[in-house]
CSV table of C-alpha atoms in Angstrom, one decimal:
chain,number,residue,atom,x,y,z
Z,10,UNK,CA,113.8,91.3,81.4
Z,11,UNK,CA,117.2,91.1,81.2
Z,12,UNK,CA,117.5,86.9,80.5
Z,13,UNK,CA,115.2,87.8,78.0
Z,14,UNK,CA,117.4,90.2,76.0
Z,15,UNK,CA,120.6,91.8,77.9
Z,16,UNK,CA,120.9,95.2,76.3
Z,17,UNK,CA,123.6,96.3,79.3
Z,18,UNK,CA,127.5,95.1,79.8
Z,19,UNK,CA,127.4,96.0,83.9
Z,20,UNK,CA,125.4,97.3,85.9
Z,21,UNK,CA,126.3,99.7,88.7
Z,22,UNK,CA,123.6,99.7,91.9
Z,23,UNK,CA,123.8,101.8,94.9
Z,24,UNK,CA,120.9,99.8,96.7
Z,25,UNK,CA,118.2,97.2,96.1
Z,26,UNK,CA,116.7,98.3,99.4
Z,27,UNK,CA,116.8,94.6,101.0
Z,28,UNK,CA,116.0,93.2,98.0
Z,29,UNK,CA,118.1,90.0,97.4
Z,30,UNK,CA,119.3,90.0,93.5
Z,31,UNK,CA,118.6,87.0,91.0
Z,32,UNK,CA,121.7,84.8,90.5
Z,33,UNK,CA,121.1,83.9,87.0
Z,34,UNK,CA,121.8,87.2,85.1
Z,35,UNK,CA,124.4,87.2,82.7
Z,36,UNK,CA,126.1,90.3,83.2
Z,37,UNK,CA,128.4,91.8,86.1
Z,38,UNK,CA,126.3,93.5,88.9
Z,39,UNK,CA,128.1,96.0,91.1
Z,40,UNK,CA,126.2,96.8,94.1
Z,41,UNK,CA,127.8,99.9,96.3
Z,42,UNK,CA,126.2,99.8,99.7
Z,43,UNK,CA,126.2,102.8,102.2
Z,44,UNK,CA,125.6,103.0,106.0
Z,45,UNK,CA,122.2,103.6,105.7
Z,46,UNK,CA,121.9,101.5,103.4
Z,47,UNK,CA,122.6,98.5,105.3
Z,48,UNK,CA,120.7,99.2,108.3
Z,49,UNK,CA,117.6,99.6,106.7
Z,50,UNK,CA,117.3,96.2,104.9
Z,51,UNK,CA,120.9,95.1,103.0
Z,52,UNK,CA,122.4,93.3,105.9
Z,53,UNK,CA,119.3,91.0,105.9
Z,54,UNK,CA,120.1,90.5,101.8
Z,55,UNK,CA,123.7,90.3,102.1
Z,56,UNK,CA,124.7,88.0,99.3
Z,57,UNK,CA,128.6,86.4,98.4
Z,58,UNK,CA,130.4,87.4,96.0
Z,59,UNK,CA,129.9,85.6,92.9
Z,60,UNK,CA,131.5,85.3,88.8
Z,61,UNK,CA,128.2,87.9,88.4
Z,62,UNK,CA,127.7,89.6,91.4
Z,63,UNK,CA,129.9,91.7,93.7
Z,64,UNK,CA,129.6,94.2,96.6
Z,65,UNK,CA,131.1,97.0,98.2
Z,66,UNK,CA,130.0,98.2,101.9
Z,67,UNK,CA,131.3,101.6,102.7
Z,68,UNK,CA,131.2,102.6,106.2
Z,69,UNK,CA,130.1,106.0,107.6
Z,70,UNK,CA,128.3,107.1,104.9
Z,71,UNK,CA,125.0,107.8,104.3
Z,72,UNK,CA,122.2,107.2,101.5
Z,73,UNK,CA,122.8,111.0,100.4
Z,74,UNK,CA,125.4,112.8,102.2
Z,75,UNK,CA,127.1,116.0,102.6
Z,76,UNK,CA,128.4,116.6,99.0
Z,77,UNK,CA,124.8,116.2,97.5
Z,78,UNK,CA,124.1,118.7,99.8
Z,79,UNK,CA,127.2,121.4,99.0
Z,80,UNK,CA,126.1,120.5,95.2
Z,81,UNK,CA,122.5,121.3,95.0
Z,82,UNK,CA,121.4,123.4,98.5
Z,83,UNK,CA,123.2,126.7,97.1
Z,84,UNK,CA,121.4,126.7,93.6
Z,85,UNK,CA,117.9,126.1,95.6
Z,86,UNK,CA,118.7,128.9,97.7
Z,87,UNK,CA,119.7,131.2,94.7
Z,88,UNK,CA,116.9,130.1,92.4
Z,89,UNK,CA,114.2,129.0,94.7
Z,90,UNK,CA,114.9,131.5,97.8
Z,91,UNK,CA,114.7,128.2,100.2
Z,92,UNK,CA,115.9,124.4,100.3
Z,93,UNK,CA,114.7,121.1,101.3
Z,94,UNK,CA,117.9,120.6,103.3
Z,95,UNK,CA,118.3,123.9,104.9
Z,96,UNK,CA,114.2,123.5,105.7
Z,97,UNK,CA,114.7,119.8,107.2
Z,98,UNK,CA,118.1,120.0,109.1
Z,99,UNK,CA,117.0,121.7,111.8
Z,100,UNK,CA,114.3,119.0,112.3
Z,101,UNK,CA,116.2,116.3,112.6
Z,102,UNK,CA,118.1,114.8,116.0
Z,103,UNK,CA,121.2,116.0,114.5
Z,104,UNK,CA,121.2,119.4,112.8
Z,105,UNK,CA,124.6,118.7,110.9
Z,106,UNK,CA,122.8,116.4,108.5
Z,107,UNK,CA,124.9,114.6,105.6
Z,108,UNK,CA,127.7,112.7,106.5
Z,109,UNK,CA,131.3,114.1,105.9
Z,110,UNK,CA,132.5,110.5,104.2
Z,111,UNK,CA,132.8,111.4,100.2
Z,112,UNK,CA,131.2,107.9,99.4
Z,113,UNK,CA,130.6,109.5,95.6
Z,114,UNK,CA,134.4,109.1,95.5
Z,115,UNK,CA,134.1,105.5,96.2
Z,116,UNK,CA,131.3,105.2,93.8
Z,117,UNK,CA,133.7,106.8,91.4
Z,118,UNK,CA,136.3,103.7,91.9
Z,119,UNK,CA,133.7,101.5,91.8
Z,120,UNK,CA,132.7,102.5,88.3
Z,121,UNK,CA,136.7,101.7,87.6
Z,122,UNK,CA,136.8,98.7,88.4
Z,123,UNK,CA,133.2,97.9,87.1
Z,124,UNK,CA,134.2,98.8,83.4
Z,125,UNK,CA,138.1,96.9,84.4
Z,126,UNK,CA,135.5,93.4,85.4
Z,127,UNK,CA,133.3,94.1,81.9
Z,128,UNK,CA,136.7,94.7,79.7
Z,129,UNK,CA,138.7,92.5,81.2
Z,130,UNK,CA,136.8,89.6,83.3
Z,131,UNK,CA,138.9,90.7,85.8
Z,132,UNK,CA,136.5,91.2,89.4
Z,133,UNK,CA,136.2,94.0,91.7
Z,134,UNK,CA,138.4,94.2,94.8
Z,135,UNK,CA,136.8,92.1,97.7
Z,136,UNK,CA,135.1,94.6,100.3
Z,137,UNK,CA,135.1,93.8,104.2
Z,138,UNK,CA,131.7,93.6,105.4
Z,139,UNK,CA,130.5,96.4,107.6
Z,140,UNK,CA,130.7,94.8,111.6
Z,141,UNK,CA,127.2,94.1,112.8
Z,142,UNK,CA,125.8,94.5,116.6
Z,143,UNK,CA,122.3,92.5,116.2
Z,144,UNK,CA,119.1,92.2,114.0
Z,145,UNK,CA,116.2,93.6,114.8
Z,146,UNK,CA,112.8,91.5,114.0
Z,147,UNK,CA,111.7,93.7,111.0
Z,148,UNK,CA,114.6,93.2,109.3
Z,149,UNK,CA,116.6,96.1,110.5
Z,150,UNK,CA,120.4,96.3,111.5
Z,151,UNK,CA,122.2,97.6,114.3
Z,152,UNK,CA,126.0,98.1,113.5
Z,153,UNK,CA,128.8,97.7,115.3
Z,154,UNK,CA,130.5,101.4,116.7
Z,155,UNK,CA,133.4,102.6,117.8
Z,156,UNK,CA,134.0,104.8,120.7
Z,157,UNK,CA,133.2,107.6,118.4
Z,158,UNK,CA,129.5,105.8,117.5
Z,159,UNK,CA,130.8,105.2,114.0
Z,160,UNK,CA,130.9,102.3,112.1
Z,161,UNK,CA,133.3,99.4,112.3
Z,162,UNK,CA,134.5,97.3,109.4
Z,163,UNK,CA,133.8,97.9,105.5
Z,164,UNK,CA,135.8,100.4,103.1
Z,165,UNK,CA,137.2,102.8,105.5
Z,166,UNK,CA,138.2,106.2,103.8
Z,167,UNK,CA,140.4,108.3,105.7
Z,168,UNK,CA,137.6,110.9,106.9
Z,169,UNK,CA,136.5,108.2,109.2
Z,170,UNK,CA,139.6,105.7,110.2
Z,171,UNK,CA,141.7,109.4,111.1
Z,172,UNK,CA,138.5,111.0,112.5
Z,173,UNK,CA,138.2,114.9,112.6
Z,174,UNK,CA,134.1,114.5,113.2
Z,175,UNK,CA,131.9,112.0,114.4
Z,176,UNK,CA,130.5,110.4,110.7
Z,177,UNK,CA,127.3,108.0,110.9
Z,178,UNK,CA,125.1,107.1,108.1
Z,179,UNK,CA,121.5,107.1,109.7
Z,180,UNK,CA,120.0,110.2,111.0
Z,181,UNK,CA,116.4,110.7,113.2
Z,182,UNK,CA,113.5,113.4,112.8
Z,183,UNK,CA,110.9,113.7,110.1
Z,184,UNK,CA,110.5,113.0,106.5
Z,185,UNK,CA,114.1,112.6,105.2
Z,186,UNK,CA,116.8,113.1,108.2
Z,187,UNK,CA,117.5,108.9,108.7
Z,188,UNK,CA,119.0,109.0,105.1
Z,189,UNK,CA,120.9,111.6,105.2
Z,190,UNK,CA,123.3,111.0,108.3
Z,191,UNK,CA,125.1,113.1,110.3
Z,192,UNK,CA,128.9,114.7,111.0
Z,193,UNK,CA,129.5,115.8,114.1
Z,194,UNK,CA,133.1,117.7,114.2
Z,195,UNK,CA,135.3,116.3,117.6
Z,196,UNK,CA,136.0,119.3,119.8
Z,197,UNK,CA,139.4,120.3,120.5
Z,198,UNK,CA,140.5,118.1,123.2
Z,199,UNK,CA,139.8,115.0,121.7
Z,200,UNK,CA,141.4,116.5,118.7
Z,201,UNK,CA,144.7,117.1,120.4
Z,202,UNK,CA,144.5,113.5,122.2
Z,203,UNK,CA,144.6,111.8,119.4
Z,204,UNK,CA,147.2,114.2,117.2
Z,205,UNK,CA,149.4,115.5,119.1
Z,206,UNK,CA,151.1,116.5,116.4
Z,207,UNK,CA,150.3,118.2,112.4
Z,208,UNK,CA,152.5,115.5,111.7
Z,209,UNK,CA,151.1,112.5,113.0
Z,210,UNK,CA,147.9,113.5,111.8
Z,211,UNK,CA,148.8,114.1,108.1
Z,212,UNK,CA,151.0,110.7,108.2
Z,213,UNK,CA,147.6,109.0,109.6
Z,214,UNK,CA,145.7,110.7,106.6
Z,215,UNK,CA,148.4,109.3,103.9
Z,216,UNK,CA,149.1,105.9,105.2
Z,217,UNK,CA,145.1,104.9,104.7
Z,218,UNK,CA,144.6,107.0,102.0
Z,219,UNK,CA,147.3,105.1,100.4
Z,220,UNK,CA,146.3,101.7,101.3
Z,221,UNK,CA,142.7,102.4,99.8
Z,222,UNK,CA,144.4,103.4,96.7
Z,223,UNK,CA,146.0,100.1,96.4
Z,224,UNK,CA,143.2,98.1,97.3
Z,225,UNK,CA,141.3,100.0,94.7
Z,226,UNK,CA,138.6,101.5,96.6
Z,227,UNK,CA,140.0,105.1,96.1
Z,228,UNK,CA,141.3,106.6,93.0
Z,229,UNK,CA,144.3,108.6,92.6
Z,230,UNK,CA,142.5,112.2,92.0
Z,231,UNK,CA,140.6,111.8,95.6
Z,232,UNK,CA,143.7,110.6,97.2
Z,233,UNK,CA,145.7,113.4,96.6
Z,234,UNK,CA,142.6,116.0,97.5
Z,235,UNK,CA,142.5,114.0,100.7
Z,236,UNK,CA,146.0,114.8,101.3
Z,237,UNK,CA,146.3,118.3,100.2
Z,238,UNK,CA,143.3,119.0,102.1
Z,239,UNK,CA,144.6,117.2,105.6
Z,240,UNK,CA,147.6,119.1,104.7
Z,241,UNK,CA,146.3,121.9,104.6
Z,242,UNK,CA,144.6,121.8,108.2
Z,243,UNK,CA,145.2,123.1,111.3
Z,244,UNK,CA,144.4,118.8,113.0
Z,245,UNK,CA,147.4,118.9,115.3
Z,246,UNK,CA,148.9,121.9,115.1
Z,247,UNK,CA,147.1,124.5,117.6
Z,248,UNK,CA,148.0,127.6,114.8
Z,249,UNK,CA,151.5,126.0,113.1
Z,250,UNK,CA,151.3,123.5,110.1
Z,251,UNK,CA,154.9,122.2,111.4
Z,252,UNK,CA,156.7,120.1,108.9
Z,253,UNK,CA,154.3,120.2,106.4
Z,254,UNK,CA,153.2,123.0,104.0
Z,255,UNK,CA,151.0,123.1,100.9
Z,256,UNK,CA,152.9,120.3,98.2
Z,257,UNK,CA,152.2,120.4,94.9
Z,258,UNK,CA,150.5,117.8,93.6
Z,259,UNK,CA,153.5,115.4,92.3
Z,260,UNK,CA,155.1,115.1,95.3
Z,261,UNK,CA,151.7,114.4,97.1
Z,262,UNK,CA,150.5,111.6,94.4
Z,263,UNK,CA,154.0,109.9,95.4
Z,264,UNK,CA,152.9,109.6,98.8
Z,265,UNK,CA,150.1,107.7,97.8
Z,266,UNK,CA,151.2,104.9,95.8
């Protein structure tokens, strides 16, 4: 249809499900691709980045993840008396269902740089690619982990490069759980291994939250949450913040440029 009469200046997709997209379309098409995502069928329709077509592979997340969840679960609860995810989680092979990655905040950059490549012809930061293990014979990928199980390669947000959890994008059980993931929190001694320190953690959190911030895949309002909040934690400091306390937000959005 669109050939035919383009009534759209971009086009923002989250998933074609596997489905390779048409290179003759006159208009920028922004595809941002989650864990999931890619294991069930985008891997197999990976495309290269073109003057028309662009993609964005965000690792750790799921197809709908933890902040869907936070959004809608407590006005089901209050309205309805039940939910779908409070009903499913405990079917599925990990209860903790929706992955801890805040992939709508990448989405969010995406849609930046989307209207930046429509205003200005001026294309979307080039992603890495998610690492990949093997293809299966249906189509199906299998990713390349880290000792953690999660995801190497792609846009790396600093809720899974600075791990406090164990973040994957595909889930098992019934109906649902594959979509929506999992987050698994690290216990405390694999905590304290790798932070020995509130400091070290926090400097961990800044240095990639500021490095996605230049390379576009982060924008500044998410950045500075990201480092309030790791601020704000107790990663590192067994009951003492240390050298850091709650910053105002100036100070904080300094850190991340």
């Amino acid at each position: 249809v669109i050939p035919l009469g383009n009534v759209w200046d971009g086009m923002l997709l989250q998933s074609t499900f596997g489905s390779p997209m048409r290179t003759d379309l006159p208009l920028p098409i922004f595809k941002v691709l989650f864990e999931w995502d890619l294991i069930t069928g985008e891997v197999a329709a990976r495309q290269p980045d073109t003057a028309r077509l662009h993609r964005w592979e965000v690792a750790g997340t799921a197809h709908v993840d933890y902040h869907l969840r936070l959004s809608r679960e407590p006005l089901e609860l209050r309205d309805l008396g039940t939910s779908s995810e409070a009903t499913l989680a405990p079917q599925c092979g990990d209860p903790n269902i929706g992955s801890r990655v805040p992939n709508h905040w990448v989405v969010d950059a995406a849609f930046d740089q989307l209207v930046r490549w429509v205003q200005q012809g001026r294309q979307p930061t080039p992603s890495p690619l998610v690492q990949v293990a093997s293809m299966n014979t249906n189509g199906t990928a299998v990713l390349a982990r880290d000792q953690f199980g999660q995801a190497l390669g792609g846009i790396r947000l600093s809720q899974l490069e600075v791990p406090t959890a164990r973040n994957v994008g595909q889930n098992t059980g019934p109906s649902a759980c594959a979509r929506w993931g999992y987050s698994e929190p690290l216990d405390i001694a694999t905590l304290d291994s790798l932070y020995p320190t509130h400091a070290s953690y926090v400097e961990s959190v800044i240095r990639v939250t500021a490095q996605n911030v230049r390379n576009g895949f982060l924008l500044e309002g998410p950045a500075v949450e990201t480092v309030l909040d790791a601020i704000d934690s107790r990663v590192g400091a067994k009951g003492d913040r240390g050298a850091f306390g709650r910053r105002g937000d100036m100070s904080v959005r300094d850190l991340v440029h």
